Short mmCIF file of C-alpha atoms in Angstrom, two decimals:
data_model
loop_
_atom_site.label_atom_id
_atom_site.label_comp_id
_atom_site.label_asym_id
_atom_site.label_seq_id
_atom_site.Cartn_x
_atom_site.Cartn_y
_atom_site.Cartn_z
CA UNK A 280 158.37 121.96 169.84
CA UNK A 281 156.27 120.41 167.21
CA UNK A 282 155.56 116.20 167.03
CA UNK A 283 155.99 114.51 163.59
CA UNK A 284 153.81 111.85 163.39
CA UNK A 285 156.28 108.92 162.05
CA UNK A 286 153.83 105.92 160.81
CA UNK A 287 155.19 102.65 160.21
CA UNK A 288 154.41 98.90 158.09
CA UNK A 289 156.13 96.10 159.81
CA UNK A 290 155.64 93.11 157.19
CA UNK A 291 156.27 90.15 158.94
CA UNK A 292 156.19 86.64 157.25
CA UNK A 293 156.99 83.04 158.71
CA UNK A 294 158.67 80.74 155.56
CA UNK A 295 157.36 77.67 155.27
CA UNK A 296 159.96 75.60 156.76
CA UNK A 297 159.18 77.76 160.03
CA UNK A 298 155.63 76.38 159.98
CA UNK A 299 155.94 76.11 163.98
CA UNK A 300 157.87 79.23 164.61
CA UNK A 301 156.17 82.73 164.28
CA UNK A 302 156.99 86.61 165.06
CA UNK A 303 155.08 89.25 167.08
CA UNK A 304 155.04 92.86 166.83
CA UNK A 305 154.76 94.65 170.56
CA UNK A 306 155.15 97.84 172.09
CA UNK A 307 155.90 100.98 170.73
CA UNK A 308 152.23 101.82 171.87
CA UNK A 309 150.74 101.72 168.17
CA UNK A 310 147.63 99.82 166.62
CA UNK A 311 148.51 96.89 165.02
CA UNK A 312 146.95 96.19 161.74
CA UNK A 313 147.58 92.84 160.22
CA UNK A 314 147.73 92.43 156.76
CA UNK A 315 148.28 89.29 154.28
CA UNK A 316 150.50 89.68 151.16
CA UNK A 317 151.75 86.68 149.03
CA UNK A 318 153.37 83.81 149.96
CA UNK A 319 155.71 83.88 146.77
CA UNK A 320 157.44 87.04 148.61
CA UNK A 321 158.88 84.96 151.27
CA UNK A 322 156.57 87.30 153.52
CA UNK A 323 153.49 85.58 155.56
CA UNK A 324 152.11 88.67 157.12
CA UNK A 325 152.31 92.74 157.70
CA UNK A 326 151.75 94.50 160.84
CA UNK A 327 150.94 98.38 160.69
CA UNK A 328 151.84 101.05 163.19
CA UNK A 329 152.03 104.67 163.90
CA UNK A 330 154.99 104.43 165.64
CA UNK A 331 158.20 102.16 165.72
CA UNK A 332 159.61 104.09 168.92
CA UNK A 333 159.90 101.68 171.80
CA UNK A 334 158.75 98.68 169.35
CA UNK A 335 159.87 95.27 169.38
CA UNK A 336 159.47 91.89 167.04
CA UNK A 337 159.24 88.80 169.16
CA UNK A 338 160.46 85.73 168.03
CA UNK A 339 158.56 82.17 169.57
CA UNK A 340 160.00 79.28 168.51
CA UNK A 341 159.75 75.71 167.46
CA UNK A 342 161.21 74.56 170.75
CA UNK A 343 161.98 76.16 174.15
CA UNK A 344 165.64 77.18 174.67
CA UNK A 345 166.81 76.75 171.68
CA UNK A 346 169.68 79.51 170.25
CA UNK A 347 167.61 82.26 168.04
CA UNK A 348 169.75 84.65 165.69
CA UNK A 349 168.47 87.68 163.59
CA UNK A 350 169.91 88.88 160.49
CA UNK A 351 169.12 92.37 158.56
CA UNK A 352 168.74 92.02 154.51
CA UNK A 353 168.09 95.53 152.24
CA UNK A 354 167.50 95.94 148.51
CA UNK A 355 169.88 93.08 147.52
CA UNK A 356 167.80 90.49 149.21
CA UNK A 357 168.23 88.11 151.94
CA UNK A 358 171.07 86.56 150.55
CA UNK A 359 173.31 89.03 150.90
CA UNK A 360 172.24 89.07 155.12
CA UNK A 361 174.38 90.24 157.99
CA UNK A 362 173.89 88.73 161.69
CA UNK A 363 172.85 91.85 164.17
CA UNK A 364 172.10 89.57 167.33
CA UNK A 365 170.85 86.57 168.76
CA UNK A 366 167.60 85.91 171.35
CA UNK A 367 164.14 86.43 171.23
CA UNK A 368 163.20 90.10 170.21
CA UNK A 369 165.53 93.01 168.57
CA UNK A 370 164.16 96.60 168.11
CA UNK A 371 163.98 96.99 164.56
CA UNK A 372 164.49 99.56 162.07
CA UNK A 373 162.45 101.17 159.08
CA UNK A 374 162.97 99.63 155.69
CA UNK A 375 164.83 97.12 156.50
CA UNK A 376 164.42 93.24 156.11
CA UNK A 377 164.86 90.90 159.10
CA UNK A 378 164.74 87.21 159.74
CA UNK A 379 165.57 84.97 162.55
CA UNK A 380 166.75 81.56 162.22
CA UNK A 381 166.35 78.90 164.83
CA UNK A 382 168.30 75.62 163.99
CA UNK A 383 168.37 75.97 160.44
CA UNK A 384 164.85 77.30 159.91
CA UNK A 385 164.39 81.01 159.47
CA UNK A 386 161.15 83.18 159.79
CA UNK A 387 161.65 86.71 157.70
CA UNK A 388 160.07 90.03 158.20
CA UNK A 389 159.98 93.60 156.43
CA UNK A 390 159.35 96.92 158.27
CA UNK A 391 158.35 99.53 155.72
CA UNK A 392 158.00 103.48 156.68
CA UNK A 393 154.50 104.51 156.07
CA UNK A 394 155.92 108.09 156.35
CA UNK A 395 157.78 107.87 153.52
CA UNK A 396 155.18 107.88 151.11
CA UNK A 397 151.61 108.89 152.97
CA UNK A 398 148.89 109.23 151.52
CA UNK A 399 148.03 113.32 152.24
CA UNK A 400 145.29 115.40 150.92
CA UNK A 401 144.63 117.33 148.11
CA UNK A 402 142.39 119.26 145.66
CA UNK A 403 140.85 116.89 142.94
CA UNK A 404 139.79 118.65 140.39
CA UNK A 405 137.89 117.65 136.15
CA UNK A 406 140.67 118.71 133.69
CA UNK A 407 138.96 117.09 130.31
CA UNK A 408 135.58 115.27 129.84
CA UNK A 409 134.78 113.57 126.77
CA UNK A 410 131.78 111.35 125.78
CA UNK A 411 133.58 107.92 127.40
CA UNK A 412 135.80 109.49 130.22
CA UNK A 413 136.67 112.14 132.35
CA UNK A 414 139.82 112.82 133.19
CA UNK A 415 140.77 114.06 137.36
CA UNK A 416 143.52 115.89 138.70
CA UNK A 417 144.49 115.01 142.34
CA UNK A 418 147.57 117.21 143.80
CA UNK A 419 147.55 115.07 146.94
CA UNK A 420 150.38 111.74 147.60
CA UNK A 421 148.85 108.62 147.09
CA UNK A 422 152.21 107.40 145.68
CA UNK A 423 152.84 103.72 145.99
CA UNK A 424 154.36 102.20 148.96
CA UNK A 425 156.66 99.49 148.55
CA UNK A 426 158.65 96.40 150.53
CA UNK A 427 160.87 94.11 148.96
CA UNK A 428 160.12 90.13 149.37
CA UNK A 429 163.60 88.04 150.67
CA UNK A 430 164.67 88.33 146.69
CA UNK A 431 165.16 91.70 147.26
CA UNK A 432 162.12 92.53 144.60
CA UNK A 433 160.35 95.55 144.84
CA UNK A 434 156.86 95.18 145.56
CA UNK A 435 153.74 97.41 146.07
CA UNK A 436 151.21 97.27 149.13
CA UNK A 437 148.08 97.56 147.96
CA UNK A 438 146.24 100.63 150.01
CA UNK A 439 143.06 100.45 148.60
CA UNK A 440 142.65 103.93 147.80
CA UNK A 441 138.83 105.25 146.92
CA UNK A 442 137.85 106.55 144.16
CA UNK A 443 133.82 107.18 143.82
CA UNK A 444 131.36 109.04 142.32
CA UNK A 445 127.51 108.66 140.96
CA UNK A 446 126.01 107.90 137.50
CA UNK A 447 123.15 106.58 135.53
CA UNK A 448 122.42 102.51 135.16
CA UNK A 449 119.97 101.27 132.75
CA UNK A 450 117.25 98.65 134.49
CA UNK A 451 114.83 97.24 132.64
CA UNK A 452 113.62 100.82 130.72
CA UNK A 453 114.73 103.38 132.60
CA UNK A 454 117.91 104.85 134.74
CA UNK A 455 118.44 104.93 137.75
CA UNK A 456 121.04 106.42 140.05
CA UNK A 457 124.01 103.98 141.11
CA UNK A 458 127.69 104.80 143.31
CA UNK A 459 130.95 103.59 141.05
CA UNK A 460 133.17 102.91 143.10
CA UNK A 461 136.90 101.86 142.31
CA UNK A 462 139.81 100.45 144.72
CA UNK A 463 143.67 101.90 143.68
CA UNK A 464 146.75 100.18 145.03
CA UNK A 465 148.00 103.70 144.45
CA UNK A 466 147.34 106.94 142.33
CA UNK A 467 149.44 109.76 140.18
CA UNK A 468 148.04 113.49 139.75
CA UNK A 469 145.89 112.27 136.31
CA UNK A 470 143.62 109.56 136.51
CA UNK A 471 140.49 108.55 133.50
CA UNK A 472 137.18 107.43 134.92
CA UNK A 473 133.98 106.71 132.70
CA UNK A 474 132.00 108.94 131.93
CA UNK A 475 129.12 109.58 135.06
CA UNK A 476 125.65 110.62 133.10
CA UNK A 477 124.51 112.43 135.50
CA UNK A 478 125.65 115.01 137.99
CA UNK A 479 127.92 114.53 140.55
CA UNK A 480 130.96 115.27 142.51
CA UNK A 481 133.99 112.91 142.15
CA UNK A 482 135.54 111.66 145.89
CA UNK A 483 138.98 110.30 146.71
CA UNK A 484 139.43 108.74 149.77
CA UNK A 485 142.21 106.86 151.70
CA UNK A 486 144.05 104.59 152.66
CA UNK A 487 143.05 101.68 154.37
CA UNK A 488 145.69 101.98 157.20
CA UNK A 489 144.15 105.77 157.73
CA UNK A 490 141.01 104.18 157.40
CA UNK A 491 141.25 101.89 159.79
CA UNK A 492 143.36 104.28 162.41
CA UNK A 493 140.06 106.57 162.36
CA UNK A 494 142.40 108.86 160.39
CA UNK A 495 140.81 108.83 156.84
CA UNK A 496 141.38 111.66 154.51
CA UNK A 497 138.55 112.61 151.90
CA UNK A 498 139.35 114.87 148.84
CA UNK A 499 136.04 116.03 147.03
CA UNK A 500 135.38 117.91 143.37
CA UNK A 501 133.46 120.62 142.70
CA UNK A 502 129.95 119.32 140.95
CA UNK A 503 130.34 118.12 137.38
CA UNK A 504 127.85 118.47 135.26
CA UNK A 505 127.51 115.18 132.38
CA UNK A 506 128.49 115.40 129.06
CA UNK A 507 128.00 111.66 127.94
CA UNK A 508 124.45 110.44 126.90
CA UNK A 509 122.99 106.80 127.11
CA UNK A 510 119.77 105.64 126.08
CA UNK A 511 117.48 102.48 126.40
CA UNK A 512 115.17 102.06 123.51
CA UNK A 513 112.71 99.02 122.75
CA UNK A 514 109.92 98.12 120.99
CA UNK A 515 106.54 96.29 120.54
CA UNK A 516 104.11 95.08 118.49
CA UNK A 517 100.15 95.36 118.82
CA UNK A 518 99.37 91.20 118.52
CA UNK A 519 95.79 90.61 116.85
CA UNK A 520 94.30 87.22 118.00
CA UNK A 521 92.54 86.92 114.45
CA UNK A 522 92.38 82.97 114.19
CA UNK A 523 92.18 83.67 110.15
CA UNK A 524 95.24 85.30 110.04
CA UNK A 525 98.20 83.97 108.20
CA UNK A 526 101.21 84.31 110.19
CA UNK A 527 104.99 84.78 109.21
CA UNK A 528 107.25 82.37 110.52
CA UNK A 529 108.95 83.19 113.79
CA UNK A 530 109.57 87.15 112.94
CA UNK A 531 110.00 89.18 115.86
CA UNK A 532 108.11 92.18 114.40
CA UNK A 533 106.21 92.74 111.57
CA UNK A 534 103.89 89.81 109.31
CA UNK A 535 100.63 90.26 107.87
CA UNK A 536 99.97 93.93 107.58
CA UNK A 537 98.59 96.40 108.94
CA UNK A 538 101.74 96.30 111.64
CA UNK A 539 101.23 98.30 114.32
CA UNK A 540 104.43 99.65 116.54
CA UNK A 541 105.31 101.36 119.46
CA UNK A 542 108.46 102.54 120.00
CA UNK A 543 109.70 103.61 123.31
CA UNK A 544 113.10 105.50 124.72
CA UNK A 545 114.39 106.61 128.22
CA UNK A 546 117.76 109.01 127.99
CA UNK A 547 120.32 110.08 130.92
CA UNK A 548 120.78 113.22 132.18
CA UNK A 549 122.39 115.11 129.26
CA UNK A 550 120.38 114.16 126.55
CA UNK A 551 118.93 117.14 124.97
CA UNK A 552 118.29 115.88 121.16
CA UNK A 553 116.05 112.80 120.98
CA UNK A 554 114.67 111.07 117.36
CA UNK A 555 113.16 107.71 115.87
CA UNK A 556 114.55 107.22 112.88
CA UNK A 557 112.77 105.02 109.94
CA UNK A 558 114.74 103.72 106.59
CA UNK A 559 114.54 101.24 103.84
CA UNK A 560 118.02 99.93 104.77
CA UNK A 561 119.70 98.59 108.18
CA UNK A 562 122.90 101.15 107.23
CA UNK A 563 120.30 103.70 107.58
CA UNK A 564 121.50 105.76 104.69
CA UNK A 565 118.08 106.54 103.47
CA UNK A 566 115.82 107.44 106.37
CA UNK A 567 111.95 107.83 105.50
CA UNK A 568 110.90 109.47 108.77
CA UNK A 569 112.15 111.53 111.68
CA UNK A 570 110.39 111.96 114.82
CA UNK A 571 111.63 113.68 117.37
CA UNK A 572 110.32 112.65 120.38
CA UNK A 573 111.04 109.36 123.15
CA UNK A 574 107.54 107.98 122.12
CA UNK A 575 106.47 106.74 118.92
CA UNK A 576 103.96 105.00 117.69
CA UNK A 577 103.62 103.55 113.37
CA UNK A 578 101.14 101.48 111.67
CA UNK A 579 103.41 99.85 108.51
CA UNK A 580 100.57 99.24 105.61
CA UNK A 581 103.11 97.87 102.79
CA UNK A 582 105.32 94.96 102.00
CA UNK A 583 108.20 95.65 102.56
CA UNK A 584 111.05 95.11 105.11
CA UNK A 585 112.25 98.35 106.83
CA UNK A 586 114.12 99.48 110.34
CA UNK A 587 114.26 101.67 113.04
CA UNK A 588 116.49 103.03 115.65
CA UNK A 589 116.57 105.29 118.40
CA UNK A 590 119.60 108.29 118.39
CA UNK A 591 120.21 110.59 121.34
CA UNK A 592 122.82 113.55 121.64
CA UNK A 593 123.99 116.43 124.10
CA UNK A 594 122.97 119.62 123.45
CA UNK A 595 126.21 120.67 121.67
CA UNK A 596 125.86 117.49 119.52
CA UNK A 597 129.29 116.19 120.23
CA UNK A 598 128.12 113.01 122.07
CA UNK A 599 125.66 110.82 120.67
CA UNK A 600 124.07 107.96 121.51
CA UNK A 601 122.58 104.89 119.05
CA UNK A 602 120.37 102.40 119.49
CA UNK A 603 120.27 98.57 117.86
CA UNK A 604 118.37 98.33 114.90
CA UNK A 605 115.05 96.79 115.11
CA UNK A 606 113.71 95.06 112.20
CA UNK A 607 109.95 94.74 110.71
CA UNK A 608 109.29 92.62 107.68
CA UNK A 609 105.78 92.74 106.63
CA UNK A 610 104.62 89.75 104.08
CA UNK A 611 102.96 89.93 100.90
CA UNK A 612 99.18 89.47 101.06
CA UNK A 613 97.74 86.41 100.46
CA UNK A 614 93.59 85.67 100.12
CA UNK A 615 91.76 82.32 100.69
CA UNK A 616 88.40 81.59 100.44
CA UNK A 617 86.80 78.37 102.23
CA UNK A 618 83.49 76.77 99.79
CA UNK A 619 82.02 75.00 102.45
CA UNK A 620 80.87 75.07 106.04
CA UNK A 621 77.86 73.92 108.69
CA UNK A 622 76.58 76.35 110.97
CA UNK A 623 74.29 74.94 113.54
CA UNK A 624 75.57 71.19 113.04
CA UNK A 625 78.52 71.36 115.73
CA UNK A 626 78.83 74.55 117.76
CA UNK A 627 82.64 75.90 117.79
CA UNK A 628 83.50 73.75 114.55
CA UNK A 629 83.34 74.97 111.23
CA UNK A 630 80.64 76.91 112.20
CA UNK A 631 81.46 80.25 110.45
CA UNK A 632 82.66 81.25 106.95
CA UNK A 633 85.87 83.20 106.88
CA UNK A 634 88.39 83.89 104.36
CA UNK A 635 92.10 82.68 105.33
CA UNK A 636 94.10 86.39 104.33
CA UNK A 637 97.69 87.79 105.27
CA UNK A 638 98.32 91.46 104.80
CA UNK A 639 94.99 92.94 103.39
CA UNK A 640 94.92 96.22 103.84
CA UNK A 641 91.33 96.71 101.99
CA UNK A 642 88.39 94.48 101.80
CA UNK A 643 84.46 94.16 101.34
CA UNK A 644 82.71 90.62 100.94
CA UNK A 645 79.02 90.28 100.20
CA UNK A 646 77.22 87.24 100.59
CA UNK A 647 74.16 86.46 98.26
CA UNK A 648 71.30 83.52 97.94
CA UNK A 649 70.44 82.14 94.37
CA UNK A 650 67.66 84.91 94.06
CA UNK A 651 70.28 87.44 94.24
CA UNK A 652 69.11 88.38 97.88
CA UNK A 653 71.76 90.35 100.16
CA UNK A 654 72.34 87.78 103.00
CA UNK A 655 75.58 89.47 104.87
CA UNK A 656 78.18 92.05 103.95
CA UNK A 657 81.60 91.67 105.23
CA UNK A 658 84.13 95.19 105.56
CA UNK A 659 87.10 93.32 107.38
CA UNK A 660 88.79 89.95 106.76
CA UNK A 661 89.03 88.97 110.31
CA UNK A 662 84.84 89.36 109.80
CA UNK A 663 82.82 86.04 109.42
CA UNK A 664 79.63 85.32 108.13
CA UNK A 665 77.77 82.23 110.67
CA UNK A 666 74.92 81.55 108.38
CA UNK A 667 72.32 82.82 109.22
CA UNK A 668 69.94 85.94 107.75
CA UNK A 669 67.85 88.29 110.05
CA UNK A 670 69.02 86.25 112.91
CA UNK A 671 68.11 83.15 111.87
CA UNK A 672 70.25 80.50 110.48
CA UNK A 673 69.71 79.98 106.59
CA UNK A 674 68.75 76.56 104.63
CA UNK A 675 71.31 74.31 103.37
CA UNK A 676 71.93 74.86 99.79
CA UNK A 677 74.55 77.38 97.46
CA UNK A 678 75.37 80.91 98.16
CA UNK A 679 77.49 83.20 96.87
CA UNK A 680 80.54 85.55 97.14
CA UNK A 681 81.54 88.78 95.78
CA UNK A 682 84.88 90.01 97.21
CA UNK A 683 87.02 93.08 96.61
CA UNK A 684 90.43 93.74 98.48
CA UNK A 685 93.61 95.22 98.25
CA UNK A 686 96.69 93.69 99.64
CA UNK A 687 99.83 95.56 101.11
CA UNK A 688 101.92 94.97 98.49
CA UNK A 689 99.72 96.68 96.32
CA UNK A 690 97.89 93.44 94.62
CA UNK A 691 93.89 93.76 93.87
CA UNK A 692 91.44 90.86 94.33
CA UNK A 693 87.82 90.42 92.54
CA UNK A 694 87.28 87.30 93.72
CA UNK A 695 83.92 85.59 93.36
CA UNK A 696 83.01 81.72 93.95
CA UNK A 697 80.60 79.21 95.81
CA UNK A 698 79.53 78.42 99.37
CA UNK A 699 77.57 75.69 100.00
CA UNK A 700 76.26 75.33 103.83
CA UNK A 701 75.72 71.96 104.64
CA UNK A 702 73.95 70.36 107.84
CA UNK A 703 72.42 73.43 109.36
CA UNK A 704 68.66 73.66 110.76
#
């Protein structure tokens, strides 16, 4: 003769003007789970078992020999109550609503059959994937199970039913592999999930009264392969410590040209198609360049402001991935020239000519005495000249400049002028 395993909720709830009084589920030779649910039900507290047979609810009271009688309520509440006894303990029923009152004051209980909605296996199984969500299909019960509070509401236990599987979290600038896990009061036969960037199988497991009655039932997928892409792109900037530099405000890339960039990328799983995209507009509906590749590095030479962005996709194209838009604004040149300074007089302090520039993209500076004599030659304007001529430091007096640059927004300079050297020796 075959045994069907009958499993049992008893919800059992002192009201709060029982505070003293309280109920105790015994016998029947079943675990006991307690469980909390909310005190707006009328209901203080659940007990779960396997099996109601031979089960009682004890009733202690306030005071000691005092008359105790139960009453059974149903779907229409505990208003609508009928008296089934008097004492300390009755053998109680499935689905049904109890409470035992004890001069006035009444302490109320629910029994719910776990068996008539348990959560049973199944096969889970992808039906549709898209590049935000994948959709499951889970033949198994994990219909909700319900009590009713002393209203006579309908309400739904919460059996923190599993759902996990793995995917891909950015940190920092790259992915790495991290369980999603998510906790269902109950479950139909379709449920949507994000969508996992990498592979992985997709695991349903439950309840928490199986789980915690060593009786837990796991459903598992086959191995999905991603569809989705995700990508983490940044950028930097090469920084020049040229103290003769103009800079640009507070820009976060770009100023006096040459501008020299990096860009960088890390992609999930499914990312087949990868590209650095550069364009005279943030809308990007004029892109300049296209590489395709995760690394890429650009020297901007012109005024001008332009943008980039990193774009990922699966290999049939369908899901694609964007980055923000990084900006680079690169100033027009400007060119400066100092006509005075003292080598030798204070080391550190105005002890070296140097033109004050932004953006030059070209240059070449030669120096001169009065006699027309070549005393330096200058091929970059972070280059200085410190005074001095075959090593040693020239006499005070006027010298001469001859300089020819270009500037990144195309501007020339012939610039020519005075430098007189003052205090040196």
């Amino acid at each position: 003769m075959k045994k069907t395993l009958i499993i049992y909720i008893l919800w059992i709830v002192c009201a709060a003007n029982a505070a003293g009084a309280s109920i105790a589920v015994e016998g029947g030779g079943a675990n006991v789970i307690a469980v909390d649910v909310p005190a707006s039900t009328g209901l203080a507290k659940v007990y779960v078992v396997h099996n109601i047979t031979g089960l009682n609810a004890v009733y202690s009271p306030d005071s000691k020999g005092t008359e105790v009688t139960w009453w059974e309520f149903g779907a229409d509440g505990a208003a609508y109550s009928r008296q089934i006894g008097s004492g300390y303990e009755i053998a109680p029923e499935a689905n049904t609503g109890y409470y035992a009152e004890e001069e006035g004051k009444r302490t109320y209980i629910w029994i719910t059959d776990y068996d008539s909605a348990p959560f049973t296996a199944g096969t889970l199984s992808v039906t549709e994937a898209d590049c935000s969500g994948v959709t499951l299909r889970f033949d198994g019960n994990a219909a909700p199970l319900h009590y009713r509070a002393i209203n006579g509401r309908l309400m739904e236990i919460d059996r923190e039913i599993e759902l996990s599987y793995y995917t891909l979290t950015a940190q920092e600038q790259t992915f790495a592999q991290t369980e999603i896990s998510r906790s269902y009061s109950s479950l139909g036969d379709m449920v949507t999930v994000q969508a996992p960037l990498c592979a992985t199988r997709f695991r349903i497991s439950g309840d928490s009264f199986l789980r915690q009655w060593g009786e837990e039932i796991v459903c598992e997928s086959e191995s999905f392969s991603p569809v989705a892409v995700e990508g983490i792109a940044w950028a930097e900037q090469t920084v020049r410590d040229v103290p003769n530099e103009q800079k640009i405000g507070d820009t976060t890339f770009g100023g006096s040209a040459p501008v020299e960039m990096q860009f960088r990328a890390s992609v999930s799983d499914a990312a087949v198609f990868t590209e650095w995209q550069l364009a005279r507009d943030a809308d990007f509906a004029d892109i300049t360049l296209r590489e395709q590749s995760t690394e890429f590095d650009y020297t901007f030479s012109e005024t001008a402001t332009s943008y980039a962005r990193f774009v990922c996709a699966n290999a049939a194209g369908d899901c694609e991935w964007t980055s923000d838009v990084f900006t680079i604004a690169v100033g027009e040149s400007r060119l400066r020239c100092p006509n005075a300074f003292s080598p030798g007089a204070s080391e550190g302090v105005n002890d070296e000519w140097r033109v004050s520039y932004r953006s030059i993209t070209e240059f070449e500076c030669f120096i001169f005495n009065r006699l027309g004599v070549k005393m330096a030659e200058l091929h970059s304007p972070d280059q200085g000249w410190d005074g001095r001529y075959k090593g040693k430091l020239v006499r005070p007096g006027v010298y001469y400049y001859v300089i020819k640059a270009l500037g990144a927004d195309g501007k020339r300079y012939n610039l020519s002028g005075d430098i007189n050297i003052v205090g040196s020796r």
